[in-house]
mmCIF file of C-alpha atoms in Angstrom:
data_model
loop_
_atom_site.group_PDB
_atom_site.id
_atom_site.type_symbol
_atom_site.label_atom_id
_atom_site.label_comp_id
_atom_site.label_asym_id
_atom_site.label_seq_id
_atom_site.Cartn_x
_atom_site.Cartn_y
_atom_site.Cartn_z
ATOM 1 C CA UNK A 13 2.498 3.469 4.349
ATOM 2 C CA UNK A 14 4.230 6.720 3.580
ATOM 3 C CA UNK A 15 4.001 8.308 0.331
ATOM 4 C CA UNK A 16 7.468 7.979 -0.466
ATOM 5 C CA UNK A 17 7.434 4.087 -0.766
ATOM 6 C CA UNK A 18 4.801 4.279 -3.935
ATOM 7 C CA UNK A 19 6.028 5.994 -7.136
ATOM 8 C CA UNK A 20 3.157 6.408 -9.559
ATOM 9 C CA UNK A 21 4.370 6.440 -13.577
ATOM 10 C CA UNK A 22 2.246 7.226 -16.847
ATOM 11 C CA UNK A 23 2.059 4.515 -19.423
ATOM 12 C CA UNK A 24 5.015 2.529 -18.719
ATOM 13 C CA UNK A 25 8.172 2.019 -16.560
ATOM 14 C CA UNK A 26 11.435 3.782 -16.958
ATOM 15 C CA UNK A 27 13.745 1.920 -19.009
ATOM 16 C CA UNK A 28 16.526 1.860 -16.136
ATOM 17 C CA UNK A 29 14.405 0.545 -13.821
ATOM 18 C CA UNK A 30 15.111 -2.835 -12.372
ATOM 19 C CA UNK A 31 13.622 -5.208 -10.130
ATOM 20 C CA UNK A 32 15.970 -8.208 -9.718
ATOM 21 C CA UNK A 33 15.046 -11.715 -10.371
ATOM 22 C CA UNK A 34 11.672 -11.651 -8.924
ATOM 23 C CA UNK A 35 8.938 -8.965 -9.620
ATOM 24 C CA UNK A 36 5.539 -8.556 -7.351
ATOM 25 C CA UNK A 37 2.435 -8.086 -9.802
ATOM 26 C CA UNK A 38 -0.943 -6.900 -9.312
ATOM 27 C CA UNK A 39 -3.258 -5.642 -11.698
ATOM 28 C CA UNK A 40 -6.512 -3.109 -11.208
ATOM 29 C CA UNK A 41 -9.392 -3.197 -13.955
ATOM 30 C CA UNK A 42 -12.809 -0.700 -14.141
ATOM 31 C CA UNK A 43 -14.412 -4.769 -13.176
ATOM 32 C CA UNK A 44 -14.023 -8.185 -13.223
ATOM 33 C CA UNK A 45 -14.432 -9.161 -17.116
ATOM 34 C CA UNK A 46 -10.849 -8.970 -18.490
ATOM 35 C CA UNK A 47 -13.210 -8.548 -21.803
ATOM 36 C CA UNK A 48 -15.267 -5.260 -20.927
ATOM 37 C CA UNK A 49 -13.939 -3.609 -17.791
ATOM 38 C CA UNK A 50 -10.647 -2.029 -19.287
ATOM 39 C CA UNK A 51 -7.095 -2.512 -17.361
ATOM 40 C CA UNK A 52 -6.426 0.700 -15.653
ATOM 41 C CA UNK A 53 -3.150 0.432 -13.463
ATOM 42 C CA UNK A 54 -0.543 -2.602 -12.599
ATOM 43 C CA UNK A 55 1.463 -2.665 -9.669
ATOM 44 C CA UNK A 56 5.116 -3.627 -9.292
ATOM 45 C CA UNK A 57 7.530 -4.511 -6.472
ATOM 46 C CA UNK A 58 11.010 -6.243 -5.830
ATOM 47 C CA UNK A 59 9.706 -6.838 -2.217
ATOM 48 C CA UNK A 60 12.163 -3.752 -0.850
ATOM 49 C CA UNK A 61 9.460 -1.724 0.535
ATOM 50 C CA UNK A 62 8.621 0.341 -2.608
ATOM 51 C CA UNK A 63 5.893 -0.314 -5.113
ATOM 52 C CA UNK A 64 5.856 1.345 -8.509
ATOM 53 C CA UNK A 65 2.631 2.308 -9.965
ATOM 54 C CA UNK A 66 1.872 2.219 -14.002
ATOM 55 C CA UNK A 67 -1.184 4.159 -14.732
ATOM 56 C CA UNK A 68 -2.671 4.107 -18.153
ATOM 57 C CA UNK A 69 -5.467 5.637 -20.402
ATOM 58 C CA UNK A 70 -8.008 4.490 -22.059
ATOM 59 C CA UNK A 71 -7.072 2.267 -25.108
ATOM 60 C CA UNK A 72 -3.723 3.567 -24.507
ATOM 61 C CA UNK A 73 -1.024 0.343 -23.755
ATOM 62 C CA UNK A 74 2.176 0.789 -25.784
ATOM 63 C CA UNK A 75 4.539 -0.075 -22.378
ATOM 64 C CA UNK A 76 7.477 -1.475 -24.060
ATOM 65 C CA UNK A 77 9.622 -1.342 -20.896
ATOM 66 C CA UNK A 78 6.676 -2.898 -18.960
ATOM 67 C CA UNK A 79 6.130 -5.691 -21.605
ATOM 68 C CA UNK A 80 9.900 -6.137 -21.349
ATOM 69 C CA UNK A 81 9.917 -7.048 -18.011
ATOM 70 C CA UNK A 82 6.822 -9.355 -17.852
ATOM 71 C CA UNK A 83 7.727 -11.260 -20.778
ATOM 72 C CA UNK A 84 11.377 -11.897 -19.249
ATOM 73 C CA UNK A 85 12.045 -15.460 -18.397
ATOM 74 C CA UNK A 86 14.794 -14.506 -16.047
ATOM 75 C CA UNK A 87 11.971 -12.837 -13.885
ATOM 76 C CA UNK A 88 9.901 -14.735 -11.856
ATOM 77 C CA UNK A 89 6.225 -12.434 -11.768
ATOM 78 C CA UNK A 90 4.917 -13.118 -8.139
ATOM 79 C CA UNK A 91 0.971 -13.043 -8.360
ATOM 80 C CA UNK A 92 -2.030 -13.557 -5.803
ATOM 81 C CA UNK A 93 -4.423 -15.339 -7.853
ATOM 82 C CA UNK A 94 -1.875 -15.107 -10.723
ATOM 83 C CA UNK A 95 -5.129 -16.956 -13.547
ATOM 84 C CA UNK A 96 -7.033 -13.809 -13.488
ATOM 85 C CA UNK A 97 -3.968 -10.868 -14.054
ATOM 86 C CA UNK A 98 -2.297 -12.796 -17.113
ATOM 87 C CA UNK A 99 -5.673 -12.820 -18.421
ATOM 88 C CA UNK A 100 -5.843 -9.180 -17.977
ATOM 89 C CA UNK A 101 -2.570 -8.821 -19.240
ATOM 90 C CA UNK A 102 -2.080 -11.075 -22.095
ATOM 91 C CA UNK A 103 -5.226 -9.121 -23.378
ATOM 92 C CA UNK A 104 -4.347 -5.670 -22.984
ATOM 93 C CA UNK A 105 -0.929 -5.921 -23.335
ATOM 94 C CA UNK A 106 -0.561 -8.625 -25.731
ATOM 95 C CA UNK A 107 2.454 -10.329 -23.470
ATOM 96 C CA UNK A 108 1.784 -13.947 -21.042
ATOM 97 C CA UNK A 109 4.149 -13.283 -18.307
ATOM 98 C CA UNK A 110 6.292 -15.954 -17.456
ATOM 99 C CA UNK A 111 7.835 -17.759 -15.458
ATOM 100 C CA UNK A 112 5.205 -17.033 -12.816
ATOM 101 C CA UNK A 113 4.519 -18.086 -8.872
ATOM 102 C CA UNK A 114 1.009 -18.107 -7.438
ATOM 103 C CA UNK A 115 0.404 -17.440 -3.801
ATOM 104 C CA UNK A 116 -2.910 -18.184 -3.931
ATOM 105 C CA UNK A 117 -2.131 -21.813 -5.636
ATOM 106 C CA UNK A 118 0.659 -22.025 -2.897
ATOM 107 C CA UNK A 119 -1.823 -21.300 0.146
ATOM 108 C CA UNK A 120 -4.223 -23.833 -1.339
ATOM 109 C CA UNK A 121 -1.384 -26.429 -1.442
ATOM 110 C CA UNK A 122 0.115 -25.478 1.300
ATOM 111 C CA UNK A 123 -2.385 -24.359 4.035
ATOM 112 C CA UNK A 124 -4.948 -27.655 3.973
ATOM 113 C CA UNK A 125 -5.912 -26.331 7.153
ATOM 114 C CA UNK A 126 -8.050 -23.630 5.925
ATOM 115 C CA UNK A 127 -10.271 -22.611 3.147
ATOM 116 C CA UNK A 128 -8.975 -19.027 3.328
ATOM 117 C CA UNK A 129 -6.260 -18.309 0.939
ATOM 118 C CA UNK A 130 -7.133 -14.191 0.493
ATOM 119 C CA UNK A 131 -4.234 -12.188 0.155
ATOM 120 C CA UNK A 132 -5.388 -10.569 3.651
ATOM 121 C CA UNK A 133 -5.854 -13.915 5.366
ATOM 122 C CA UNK A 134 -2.216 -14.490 4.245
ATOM 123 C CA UNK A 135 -1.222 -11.401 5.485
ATOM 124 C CA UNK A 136 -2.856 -11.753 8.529
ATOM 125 C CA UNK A 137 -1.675 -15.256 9.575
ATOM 126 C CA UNK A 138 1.866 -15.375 7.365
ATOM 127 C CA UNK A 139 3.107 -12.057 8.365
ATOM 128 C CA UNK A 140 0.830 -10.486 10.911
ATOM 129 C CA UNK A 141 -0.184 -7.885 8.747
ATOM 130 C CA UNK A 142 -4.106 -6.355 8.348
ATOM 131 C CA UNK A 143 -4.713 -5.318 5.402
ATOM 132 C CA UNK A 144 -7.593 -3.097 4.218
ATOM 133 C CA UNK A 145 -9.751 -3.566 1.493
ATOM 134 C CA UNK A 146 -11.619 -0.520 1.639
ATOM 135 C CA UNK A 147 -10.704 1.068 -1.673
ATOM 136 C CA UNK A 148 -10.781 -2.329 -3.753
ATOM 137 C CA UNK A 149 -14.561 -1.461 -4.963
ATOM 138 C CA UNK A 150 -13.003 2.287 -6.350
ATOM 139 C CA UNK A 151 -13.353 3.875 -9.749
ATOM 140 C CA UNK A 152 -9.380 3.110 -11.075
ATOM 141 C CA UNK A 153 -10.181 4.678 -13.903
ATOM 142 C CA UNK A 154 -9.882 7.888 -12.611
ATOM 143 C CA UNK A 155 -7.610 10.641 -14.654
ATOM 144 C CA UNK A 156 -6.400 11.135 -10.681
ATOM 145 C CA UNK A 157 -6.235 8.422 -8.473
ATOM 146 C CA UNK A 158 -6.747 9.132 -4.665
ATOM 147 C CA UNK A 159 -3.776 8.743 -1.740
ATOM 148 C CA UNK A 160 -5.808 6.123 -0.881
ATOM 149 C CA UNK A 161 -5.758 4.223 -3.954
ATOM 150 C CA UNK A 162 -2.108 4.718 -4.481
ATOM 151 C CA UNK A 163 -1.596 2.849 -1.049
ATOM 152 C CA UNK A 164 -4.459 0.228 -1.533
ATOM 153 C CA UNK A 165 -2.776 -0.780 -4.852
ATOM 154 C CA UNK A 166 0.863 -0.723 -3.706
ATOM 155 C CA UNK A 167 0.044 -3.346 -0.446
ATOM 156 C CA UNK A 168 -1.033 -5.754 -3.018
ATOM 157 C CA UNK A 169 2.253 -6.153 -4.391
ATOM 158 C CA UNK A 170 4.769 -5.383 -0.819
ATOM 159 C CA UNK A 171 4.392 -8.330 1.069
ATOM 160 C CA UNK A 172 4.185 -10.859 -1.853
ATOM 161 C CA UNK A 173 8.099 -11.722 -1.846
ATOM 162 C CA UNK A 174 7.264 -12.731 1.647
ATOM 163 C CA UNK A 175 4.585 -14.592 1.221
ATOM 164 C CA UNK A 176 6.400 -16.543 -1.399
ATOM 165 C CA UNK A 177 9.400 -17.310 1.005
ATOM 166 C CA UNK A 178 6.782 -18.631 4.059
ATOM 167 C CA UNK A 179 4.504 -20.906 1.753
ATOM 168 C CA UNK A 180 8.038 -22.200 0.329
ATOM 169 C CA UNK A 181 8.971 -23.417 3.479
ATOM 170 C CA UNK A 182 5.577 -24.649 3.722
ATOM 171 C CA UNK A 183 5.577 -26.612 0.740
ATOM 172 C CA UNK A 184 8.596 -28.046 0.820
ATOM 173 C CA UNK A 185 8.196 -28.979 4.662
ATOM 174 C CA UNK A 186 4.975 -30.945 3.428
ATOM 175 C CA UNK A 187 6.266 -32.350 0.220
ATOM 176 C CA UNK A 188 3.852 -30.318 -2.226
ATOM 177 C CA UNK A 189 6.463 -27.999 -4.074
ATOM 178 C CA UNK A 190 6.791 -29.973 -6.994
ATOM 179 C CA UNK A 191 2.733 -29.543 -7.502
ATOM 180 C CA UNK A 192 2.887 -26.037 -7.086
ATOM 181 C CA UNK A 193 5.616 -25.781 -9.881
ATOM 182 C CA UNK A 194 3.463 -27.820 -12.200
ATOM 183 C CA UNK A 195 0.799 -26.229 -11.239
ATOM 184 C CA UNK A 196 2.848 -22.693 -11.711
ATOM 185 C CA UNK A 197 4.236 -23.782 -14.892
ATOM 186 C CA UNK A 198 0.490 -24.574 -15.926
ATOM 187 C CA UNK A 199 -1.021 -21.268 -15.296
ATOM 188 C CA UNK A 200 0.034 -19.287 -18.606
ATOM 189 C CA UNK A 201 -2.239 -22.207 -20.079
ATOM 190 C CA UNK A 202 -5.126 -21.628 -17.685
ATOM 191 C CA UNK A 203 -4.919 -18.612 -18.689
ATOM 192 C CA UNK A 204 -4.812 -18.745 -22.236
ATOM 193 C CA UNK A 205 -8.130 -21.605 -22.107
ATOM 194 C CA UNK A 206 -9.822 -18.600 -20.094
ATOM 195 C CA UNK A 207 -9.241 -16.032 -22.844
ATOM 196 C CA UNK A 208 -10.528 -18.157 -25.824
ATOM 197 C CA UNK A 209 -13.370 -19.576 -24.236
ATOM 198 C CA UNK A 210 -12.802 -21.620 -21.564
ATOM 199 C CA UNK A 211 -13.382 -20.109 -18.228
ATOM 200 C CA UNK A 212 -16.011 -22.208 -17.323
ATOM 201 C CA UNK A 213 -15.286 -25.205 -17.988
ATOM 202 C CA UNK A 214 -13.304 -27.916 -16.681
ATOM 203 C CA UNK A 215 -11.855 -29.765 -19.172
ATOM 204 C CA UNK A 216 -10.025 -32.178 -16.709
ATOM 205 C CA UNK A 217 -13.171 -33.860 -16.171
ATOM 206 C CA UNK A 218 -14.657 -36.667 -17.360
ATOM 207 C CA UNK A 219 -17.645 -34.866 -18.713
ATOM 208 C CA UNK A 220 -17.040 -30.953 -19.345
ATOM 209 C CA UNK A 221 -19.806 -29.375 -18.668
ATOM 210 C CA UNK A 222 -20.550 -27.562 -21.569
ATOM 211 C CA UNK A 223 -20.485 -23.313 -20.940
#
């Protein structure tokens, strides 16, 4: 990946930037609790190659642009494992993107065949791409971040719009698109249960299991 496909911004977005009718989002946090490990950068991508990179600083996440464009219902947000970045988001930002699409949801659906549904697996086997995780475990919290980090963070976000079209034709070829759109539609939901208290707990079930 050369240098000149990711562009790295402070705080926000420019204002004239667009990204069509579908937007590739990632997010990258100091850890996994939305509620402790602070939101460091978020990725972006209209699937042409180049990623843009929002970097911000601690307790610092007045992005109106940003906001703008995740909050847009003209935009579809593409995620990989789409429950666990609007949780991020909707916390730090204070905006639920919607509408949204899942890969992750749409490789479960989709790919019965497998139990792996990682966004390298679906690299690997959709597109014939390796990915590396190498720099996932990093400190993103970093005043600097690395070359390495830039490119790490920008091939989460690249290959999503393709991923989308392939498990498309998937689920439409085995009659499961209509679940992933509920399930899509769903999400901000999930999402929402997750941030006041409901992570844990299934409360589909006949018996939640009380967390």
């Amino acid at each position: 990946m050369s240098a000149s496909s990711v562009t790295l911004h402070q705080g926000d977005i420019p204002a004239s930037l667009s990204f069509g009718g579908a937007v590739a989002v990632d997010t990258e946090s100091m850890g996994l609790h939305w509620e402790r490990d602070r939101l460091c950068v978020i990725q972006l991508s209209s699937g042409d190659g180049q990623a843009h990179l929002v970097q911000f600083q601690k307790d610092e996440y007045d992005a109106p642009n940003l906001k703008k464009l995740l909050s847009d219902p003209e935009v579809v947000k593409i995620f990989h494992f789409a429950r666990a970045d609007l949780a991020v988001l909707a916390h730090y930002l204070e905006v639920m993107p919607q509408p949204v699409y899942c890969t992750k949801i749409a490789s479960v659906l989709a790919r019965t065949f497998t139990d792996r549904h990682g966004l390298k697996d679906l690299c690997r086997d959709l597109l014939g791409i390796e990915l590396t995780k190498e720099m996932q475990a990093s400190d993103w919290g970093a005043d600097t971040l690395s070359p390495e980090q830039l490119n790490y963070a920008a091939s989460d976000v690249l290959y999503l719009h393709r991923l989308r079209a392939r498990l498309d034709e998937m689920l439409i070829r085995e009659g499961r698109a209509y679940l992933a759109d509920a399930a899509f539609r769903f999400l901000p939901a999930r999402a929402a249960l997750d941030l006041a208290g409901w992570a844990q707990t299934d409360i589909f079930a006949h018996k939640p299991v009380r967390s």
